Structure formats: structure tokens, C-alpha cells
Short mmCIF file of N, CA and C in Angstrom, two decimals:
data_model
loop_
_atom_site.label_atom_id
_atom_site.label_comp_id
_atom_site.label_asym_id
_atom_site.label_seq_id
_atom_site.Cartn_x
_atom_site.Cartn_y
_atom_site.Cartn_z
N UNK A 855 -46.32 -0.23 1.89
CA UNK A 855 -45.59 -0.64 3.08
C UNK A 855 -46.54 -0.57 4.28
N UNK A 856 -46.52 -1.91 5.25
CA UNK A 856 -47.42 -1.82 6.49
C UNK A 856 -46.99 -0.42 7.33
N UNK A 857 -48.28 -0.10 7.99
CA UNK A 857 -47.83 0.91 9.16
C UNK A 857 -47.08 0.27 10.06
N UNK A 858 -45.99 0.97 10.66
CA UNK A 858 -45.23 0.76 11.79
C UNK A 858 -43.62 -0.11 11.51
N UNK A 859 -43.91 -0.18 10.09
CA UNK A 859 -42.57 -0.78 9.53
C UNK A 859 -41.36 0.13 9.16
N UNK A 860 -40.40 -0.15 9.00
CA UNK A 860 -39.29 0.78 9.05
C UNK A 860 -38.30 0.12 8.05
N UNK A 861 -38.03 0.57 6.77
CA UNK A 861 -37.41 -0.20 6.15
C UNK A 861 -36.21 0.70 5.85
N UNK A 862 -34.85 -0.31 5.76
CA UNK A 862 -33.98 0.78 5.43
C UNK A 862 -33.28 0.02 4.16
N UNK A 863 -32.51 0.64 3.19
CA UNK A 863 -31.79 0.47 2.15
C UNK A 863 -31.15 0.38 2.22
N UNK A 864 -30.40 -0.48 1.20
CA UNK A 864 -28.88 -0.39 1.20
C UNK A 864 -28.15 1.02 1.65
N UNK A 865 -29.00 1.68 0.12
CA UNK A 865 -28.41 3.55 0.31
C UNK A 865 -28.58 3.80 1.57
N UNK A 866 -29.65 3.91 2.67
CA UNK A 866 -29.84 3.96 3.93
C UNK A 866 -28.29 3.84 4.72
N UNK A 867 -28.18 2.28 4.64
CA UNK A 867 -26.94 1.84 5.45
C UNK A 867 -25.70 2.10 5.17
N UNK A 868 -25.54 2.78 3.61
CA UNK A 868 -23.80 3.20 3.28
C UNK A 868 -24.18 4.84 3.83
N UNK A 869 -25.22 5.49 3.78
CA UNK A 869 -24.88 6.64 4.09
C UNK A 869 -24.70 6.67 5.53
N UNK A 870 -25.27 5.75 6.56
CA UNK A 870 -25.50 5.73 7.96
C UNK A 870 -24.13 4.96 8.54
N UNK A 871 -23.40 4.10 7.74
CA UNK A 871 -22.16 3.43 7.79
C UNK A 871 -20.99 4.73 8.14
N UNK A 872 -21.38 5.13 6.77
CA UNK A 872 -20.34 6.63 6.12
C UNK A 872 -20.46 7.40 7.03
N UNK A 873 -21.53 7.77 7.86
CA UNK A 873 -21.81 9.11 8.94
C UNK A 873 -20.69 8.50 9.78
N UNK A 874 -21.30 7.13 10.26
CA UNK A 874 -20.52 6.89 11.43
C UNK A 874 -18.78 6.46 11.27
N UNK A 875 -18.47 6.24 10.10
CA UNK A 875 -17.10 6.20 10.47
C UNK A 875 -16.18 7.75 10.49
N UNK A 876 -17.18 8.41 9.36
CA UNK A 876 -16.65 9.93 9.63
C UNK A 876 -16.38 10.30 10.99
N UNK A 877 -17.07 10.15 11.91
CA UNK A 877 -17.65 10.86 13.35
C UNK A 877 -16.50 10.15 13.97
N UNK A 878 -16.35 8.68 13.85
CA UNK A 878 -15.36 7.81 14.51
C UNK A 878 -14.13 8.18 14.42
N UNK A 879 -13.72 8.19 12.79
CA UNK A 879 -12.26 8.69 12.81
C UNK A 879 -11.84 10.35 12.97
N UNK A 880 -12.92 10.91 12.96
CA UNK A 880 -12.82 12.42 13.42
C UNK A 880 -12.36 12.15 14.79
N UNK A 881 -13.03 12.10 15.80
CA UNK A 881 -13.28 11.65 17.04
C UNK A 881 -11.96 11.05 17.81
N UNK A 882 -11.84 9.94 17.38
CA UNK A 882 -10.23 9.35 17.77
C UNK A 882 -9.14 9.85 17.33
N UNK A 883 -9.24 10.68 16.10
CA UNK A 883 -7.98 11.40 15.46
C UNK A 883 -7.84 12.47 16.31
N UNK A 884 -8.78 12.97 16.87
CA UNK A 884 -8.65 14.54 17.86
C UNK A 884 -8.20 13.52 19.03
N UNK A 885 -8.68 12.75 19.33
CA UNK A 885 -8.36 12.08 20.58
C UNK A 885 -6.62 12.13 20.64
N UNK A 886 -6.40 11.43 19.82
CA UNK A 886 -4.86 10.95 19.78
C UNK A 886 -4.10 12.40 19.41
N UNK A 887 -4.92 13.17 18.67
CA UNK A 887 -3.72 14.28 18.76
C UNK A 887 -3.89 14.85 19.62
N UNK A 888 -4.67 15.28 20.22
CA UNK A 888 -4.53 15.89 21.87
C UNK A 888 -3.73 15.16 23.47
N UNK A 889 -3.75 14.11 23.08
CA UNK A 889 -3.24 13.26 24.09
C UNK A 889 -1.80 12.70 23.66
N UNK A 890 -1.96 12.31 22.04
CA UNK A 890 -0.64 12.17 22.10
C UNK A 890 -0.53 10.26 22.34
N UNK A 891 0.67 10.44 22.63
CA UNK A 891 1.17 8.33 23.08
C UNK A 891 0.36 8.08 24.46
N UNK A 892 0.07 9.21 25.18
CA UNK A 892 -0.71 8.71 26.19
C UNK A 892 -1.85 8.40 25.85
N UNK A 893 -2.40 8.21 24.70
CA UNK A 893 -3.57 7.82 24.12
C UNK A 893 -3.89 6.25 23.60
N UNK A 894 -2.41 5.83 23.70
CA UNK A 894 -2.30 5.05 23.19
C UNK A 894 -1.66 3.47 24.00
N UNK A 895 -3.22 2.76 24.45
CA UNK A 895 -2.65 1.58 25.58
C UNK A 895 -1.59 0.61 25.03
N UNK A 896 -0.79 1.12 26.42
CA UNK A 896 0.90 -0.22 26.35
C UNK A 896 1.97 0.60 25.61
N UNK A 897 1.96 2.07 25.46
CA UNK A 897 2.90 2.94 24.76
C UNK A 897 3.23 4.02 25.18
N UNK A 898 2.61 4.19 26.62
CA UNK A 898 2.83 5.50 27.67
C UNK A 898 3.92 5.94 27.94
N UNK A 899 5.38 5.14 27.54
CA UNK A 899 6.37 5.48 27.95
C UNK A 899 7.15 5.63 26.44
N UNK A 900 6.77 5.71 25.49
CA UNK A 900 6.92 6.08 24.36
C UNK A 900 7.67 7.46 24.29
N UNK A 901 8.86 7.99 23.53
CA UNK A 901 9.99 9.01 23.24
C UNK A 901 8.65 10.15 22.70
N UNK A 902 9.46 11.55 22.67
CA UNK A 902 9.34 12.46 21.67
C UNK A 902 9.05 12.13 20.20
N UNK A 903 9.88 11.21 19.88
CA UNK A 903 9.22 11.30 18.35
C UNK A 903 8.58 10.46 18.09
N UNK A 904 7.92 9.02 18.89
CA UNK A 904 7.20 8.49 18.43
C UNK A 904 5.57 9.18 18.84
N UNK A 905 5.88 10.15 19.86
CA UNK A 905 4.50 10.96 20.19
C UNK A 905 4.11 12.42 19.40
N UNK A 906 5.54 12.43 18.58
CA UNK A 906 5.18 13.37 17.41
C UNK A 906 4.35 12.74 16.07
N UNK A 907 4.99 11.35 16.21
CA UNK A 907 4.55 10.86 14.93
C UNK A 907 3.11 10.69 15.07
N UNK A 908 2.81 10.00 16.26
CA UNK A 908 1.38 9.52 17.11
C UNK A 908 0.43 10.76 16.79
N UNK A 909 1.06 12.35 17.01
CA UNK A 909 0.23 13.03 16.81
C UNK A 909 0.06 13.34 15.26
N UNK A 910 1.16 13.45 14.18
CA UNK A 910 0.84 13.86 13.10
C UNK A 910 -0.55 12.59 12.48
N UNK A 911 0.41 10.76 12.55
CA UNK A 911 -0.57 10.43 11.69
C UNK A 911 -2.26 10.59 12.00
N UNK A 912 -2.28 10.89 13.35
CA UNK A 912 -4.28 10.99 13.69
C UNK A 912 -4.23 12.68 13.34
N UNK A 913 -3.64 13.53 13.33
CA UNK A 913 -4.29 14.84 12.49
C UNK A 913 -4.32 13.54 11.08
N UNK A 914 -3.98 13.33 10.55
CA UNK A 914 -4.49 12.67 8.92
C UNK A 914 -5.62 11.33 9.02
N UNK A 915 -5.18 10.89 10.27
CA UNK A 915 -6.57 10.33 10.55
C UNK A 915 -7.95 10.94 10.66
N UNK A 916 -7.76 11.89 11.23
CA UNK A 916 -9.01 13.18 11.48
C UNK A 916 -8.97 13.49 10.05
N UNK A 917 -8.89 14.03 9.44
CA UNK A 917 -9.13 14.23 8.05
C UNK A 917 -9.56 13.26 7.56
N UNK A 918 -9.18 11.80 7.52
CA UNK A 918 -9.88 10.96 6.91
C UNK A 918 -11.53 11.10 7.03
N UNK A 919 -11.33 10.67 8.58
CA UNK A 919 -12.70 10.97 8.84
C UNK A 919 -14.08 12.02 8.56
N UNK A 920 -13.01 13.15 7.85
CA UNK A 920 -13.76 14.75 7.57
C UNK A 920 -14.02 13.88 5.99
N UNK A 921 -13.08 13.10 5.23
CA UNK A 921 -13.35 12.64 3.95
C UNK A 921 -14.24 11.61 3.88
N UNK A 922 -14.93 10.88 4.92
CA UNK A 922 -15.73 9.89 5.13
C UNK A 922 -17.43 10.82 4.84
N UNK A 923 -17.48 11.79 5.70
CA UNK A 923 -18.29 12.90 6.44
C UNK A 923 -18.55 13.73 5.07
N UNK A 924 -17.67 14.25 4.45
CA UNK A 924 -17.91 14.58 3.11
C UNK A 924 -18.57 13.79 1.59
N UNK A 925 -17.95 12.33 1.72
CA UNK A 925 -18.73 11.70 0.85
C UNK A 925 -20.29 11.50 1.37
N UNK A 926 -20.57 10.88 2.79
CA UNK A 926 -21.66 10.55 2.68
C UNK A 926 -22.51 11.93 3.03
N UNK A 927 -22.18 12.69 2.51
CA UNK A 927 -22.98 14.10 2.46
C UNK A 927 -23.30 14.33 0.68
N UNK A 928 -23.05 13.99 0.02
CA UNK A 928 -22.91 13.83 -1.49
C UNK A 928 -24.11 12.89 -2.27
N UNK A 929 -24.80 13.49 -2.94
CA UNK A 929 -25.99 12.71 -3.75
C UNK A 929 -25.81 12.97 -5.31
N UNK A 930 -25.70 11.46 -5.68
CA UNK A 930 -25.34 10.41 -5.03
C UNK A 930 -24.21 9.99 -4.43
N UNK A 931 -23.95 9.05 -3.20
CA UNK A 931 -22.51 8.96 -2.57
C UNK A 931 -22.18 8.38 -3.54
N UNK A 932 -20.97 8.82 -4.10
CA UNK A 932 -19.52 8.34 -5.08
C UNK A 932 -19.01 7.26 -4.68
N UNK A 933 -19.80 5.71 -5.31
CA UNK A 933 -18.70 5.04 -5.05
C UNK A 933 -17.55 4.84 -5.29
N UNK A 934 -16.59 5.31 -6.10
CA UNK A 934 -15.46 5.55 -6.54
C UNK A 934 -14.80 5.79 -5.11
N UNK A 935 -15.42 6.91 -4.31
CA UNK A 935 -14.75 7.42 -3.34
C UNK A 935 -14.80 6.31 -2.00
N UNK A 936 -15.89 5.69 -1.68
CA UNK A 936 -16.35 4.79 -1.10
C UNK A 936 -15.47 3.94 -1.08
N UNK A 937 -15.08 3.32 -2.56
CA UNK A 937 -14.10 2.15 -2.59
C UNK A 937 -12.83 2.51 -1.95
N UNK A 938 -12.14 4.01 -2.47
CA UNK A 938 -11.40 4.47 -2.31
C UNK A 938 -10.59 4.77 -0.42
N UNK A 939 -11.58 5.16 0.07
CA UNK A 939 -11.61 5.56 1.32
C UNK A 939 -11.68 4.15 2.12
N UNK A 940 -12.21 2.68 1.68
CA UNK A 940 -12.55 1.70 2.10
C UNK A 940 -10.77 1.06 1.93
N UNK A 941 -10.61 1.10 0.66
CA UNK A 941 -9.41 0.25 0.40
C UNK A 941 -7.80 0.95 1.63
N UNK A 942 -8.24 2.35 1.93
CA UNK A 942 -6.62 2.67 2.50
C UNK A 942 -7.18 2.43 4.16
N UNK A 943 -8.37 1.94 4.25
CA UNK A 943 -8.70 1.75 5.77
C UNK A 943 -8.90 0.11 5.96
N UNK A 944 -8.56 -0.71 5.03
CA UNK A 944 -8.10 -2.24 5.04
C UNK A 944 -6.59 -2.08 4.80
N UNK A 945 -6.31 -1.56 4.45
CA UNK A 945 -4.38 -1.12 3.96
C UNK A 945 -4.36 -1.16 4.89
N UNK A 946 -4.55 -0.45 6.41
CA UNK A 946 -4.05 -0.31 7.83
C UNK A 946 -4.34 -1.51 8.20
N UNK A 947 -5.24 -2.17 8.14
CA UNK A 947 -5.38 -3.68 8.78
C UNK A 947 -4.42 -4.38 8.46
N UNK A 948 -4.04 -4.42 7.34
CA UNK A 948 -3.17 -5.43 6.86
C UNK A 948 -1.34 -4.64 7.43
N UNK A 949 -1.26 -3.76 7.05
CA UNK A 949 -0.36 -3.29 8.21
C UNK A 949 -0.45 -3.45 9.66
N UNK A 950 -1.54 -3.55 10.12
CA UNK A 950 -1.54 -4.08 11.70
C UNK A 950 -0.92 -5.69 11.95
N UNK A 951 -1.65 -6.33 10.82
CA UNK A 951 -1.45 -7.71 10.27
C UNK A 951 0.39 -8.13 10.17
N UNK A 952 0.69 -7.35 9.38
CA UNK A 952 1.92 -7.20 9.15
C UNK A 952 3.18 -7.17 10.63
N UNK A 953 2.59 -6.07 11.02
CA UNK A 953 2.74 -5.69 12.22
C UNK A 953 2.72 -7.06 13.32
N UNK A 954 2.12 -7.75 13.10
CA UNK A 954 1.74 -8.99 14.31
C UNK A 954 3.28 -10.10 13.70
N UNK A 955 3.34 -10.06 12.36
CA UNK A 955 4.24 -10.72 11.78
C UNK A 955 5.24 -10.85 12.22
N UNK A 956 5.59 -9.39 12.07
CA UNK A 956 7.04 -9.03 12.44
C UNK A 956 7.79 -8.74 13.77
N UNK A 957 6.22 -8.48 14.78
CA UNK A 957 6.69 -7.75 16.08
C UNK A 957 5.95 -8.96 16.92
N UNK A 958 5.05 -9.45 16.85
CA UNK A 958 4.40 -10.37 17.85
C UNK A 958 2.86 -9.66 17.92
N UNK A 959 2.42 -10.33 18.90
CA UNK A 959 1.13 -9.70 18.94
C UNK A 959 1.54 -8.28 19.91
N UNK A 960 0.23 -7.40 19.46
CA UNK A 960 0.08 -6.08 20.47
C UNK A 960 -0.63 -6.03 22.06
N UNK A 961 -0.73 -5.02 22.17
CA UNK A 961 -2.08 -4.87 23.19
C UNK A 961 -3.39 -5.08 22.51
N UNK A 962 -3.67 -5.93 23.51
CA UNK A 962 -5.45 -6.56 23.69
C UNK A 962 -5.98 -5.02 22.70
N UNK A 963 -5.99 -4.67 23.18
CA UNK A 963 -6.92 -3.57 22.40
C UNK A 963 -7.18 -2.95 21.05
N UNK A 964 -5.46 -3.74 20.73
CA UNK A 964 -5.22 -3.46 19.17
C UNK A 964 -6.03 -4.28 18.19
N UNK A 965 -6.19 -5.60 18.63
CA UNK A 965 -7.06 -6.61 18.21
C UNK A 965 -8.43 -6.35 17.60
N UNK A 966 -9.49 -6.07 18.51
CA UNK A 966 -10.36 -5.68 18.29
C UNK A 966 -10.35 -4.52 16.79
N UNK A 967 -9.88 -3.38 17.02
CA UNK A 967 -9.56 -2.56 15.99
C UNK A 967 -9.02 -3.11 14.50
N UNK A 968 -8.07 -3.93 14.82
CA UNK A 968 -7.44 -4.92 13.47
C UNK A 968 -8.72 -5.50 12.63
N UNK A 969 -9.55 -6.13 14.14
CA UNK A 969 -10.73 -7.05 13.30
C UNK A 969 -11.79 -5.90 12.49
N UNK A 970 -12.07 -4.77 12.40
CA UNK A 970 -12.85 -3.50 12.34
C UNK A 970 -12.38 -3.14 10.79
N UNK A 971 -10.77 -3.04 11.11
CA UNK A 971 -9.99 -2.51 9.71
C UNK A 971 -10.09 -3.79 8.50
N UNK A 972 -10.71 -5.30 8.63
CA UNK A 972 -10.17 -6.01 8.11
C UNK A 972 -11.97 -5.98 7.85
N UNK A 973 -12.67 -6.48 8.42
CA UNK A 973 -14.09 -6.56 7.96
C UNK A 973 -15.02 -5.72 7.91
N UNK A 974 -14.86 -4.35 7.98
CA UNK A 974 -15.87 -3.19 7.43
C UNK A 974 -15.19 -3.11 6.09
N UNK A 975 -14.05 -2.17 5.21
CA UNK A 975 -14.21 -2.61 3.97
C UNK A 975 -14.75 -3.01 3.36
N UNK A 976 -14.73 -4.56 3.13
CA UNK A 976 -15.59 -5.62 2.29
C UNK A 976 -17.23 -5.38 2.24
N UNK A 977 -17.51 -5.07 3.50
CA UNK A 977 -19.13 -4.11 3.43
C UNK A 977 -19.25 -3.00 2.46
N UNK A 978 -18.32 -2.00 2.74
CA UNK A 978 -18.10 -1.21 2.28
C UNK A 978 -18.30 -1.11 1.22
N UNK A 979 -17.73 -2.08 0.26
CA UNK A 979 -17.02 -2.72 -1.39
C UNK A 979 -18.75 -3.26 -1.40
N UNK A 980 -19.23 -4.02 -1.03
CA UNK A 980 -20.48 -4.55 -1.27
C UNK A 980 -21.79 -3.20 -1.06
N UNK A 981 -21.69 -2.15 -0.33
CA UNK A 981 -23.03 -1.45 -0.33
C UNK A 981 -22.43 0.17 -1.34
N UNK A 982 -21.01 0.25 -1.74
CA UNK A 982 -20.69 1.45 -2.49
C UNK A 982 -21.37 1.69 -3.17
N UNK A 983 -22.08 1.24 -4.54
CA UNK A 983 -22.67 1.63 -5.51
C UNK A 983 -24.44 2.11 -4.95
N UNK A 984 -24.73 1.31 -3.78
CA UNK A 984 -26.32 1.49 -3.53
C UNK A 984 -26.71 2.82 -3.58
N UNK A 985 -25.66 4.24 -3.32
CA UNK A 985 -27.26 5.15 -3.74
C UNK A 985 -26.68 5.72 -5.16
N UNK A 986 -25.91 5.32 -5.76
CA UNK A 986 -25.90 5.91 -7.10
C UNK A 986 -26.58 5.30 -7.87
N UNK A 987 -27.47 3.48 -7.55
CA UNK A 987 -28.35 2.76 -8.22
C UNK A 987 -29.43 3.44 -7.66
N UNK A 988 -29.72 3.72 -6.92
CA UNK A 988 -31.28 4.09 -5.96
C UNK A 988 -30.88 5.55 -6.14
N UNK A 989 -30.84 6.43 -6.73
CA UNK A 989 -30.54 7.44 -7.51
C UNK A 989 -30.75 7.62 -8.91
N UNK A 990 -30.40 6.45 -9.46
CA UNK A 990 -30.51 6.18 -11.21
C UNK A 990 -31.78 5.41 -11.12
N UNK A 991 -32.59 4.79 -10.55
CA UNK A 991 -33.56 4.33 -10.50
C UNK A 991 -34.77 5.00 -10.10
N UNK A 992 -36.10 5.22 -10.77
CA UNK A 992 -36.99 6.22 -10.90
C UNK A 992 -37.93 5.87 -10.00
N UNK A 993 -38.38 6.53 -9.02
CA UNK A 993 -39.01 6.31 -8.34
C UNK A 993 -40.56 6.21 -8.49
N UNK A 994 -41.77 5.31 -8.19
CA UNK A 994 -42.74 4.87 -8.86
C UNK A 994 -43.74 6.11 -7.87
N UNK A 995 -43.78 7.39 -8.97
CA UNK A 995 -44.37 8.57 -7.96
C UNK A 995 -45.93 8.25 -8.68
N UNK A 996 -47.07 8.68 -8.19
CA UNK A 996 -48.65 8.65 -8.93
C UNK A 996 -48.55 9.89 -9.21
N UNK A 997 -49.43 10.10 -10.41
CA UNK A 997 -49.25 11.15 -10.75
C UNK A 997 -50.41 12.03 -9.99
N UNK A 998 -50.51 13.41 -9.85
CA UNK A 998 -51.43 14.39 -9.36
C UNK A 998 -52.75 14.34 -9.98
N UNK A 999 -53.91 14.58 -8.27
CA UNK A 999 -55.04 14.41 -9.51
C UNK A 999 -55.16 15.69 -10.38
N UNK A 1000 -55.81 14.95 -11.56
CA UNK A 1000 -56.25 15.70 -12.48
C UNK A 1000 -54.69 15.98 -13.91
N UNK A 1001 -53.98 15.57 -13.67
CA UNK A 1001 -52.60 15.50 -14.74
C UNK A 1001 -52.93 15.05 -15.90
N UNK A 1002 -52.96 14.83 -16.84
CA UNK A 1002 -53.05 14.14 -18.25
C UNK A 1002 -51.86 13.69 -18.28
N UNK A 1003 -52.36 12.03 -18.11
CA UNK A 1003 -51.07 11.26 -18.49
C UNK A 1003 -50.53 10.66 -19.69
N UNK A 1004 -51.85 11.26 -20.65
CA UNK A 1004 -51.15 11.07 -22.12
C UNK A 1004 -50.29 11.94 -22.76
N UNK A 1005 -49.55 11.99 -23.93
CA UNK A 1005 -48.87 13.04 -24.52
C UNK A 1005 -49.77 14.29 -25.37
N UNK A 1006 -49.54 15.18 -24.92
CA UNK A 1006 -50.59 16.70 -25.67
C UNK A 1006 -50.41 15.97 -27.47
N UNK A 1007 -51.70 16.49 -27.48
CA UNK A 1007 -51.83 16.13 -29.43
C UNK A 1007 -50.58 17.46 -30.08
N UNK A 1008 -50.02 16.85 -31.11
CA UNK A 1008 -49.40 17.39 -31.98
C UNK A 1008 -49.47 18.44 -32.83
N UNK A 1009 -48.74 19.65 -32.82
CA UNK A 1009 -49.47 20.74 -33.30
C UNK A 1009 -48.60 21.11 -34.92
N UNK A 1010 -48.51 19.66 -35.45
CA UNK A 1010 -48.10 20.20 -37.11
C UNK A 1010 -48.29 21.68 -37.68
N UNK A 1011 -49.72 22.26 -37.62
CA UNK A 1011 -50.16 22.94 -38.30
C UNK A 1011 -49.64 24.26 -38.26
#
């Protein structure tokens, strides 16, 4: 590899993907449970229980995020879990989706987020397996000087 080049891997980008959505949904899940419906633009005047609910589902959002943070801490990252964690964070898109169906569109702001829940996944689904291949794949090390790289003679006798 030239000096001054910087190459990154697939494995690179699911684990650097994985950091950052951990951090993200950690992050906004504390957000929203500390704040509550006031966290939440165009819903400030929102009841008691929809600011109970507001707070329970981001505590489980925050956890998600601790389960994002946990896989890509794991060698090799599990795509199993990858897929897993990918597929119930397009499930919400398509519930947002749903959501537009039935109710109209939201706040501007929901948008953006919808588009996030609907096209990270599919990344997701496409870089899962990269470090359990770049893991199973042997890395082309030289051997040390002075090693014998043949097999020791056979000691029948």
C-alpha cells in the first residue's frame, strides 16, 4: 500500500456504521426520555400518557442503541445480529410509512428520519457479513527472519 493512503474495509465501515448508530440511538433515547413529548417537534402539547409512552419507548430505544454498541464491539461482528438489529430499525420506517398512510404527513422533521430508517438497513444487510469474512480469511503475514518454512523431518524412528 502507497504511503499516505488510508484504506478502509468493508469490516472498517460496519464496525464504524455500528459505533455510530449505537452512540445515536443511545443519545436520542436519553434525549427523549429526559425531556419527554417536549422532545418531540409538533407534539408539545401532547397528554400524560402519550409523554409516558414517549418516555418508555426511547428507554428501549436507548437500549437498542447499547445493542448496536455491543455488537460492534464483538470479533467477529455477528452478522446474524447485524441483520437482526437492521431489520427492527426498517420495521420503524415502515411504521412511520404506515403512519403517513393513515394520518397524513408529519412534521418536517419526521421525514428526514423516515428516509434514515428506510435506507441504512439495506447497507446494513449488504456490509453484515464483512468482518466475519475478513476474520475467516488469513491474513498474508511474512514469515520471521530466520523461521523454517518447511515442515520438520519426520521422526518414525
Amino acid at each position: 500500500m502507497p504511503k499516505g493512503r488510508c484504506v478502509v474495509t468493508k469490516a472498517g465501515w460496519l464496525k464504524g456504521l455500528s459505533l455510530l448508530m449505537g452512540y445515536a440511538c443511545v443519545a436520542i433515547g436519553l434525549f427523549h426520555v429526559v425531556l419527554g413529548v417536549a422532545s418531540v417537534p409538533g407534539a408539545e402539547s401532547a397528554g400524560a400518557t402519550v409523554d409516558s409512552r414517549e418516555r418508555f419507548y426511547n428507554a428501549i430505544f436507548l437500549g437498542f442503541g447499547l445493542a448496536w454498541i455491543w455488537v460492534a464491539r464483538q470479533s467477529p461482528i455477528p452478522a446474524s445480529m447485524v441483520r437482526w438489529l437492521s431489520a427492527v430499525f426498517l420495521l420503524g420506517g415502515v411504521g412511520r410509512l404506515f403512519s403517513i398512510a393513515v394520518h397524513g404527513m408529519p412534521h418536517w422533521w419526521q421525514l428526514p428520519l423516515t428516509a434514515l430508517e428506510l435506507v441504512l438497513p439495506p447497507v446494513y444487510f449488504w456490509l453484515a457479513t464483512a468482518d466475519e469474512r475478513a476474520k475467516r480469511t488469513p491474513a498474508a503475514t511474512p514469515e520471521p527472519a530466520g523461521v523454517a518454512t518447511r515442515p520438520a523431518p519426520r521422526q518414525d524412528r
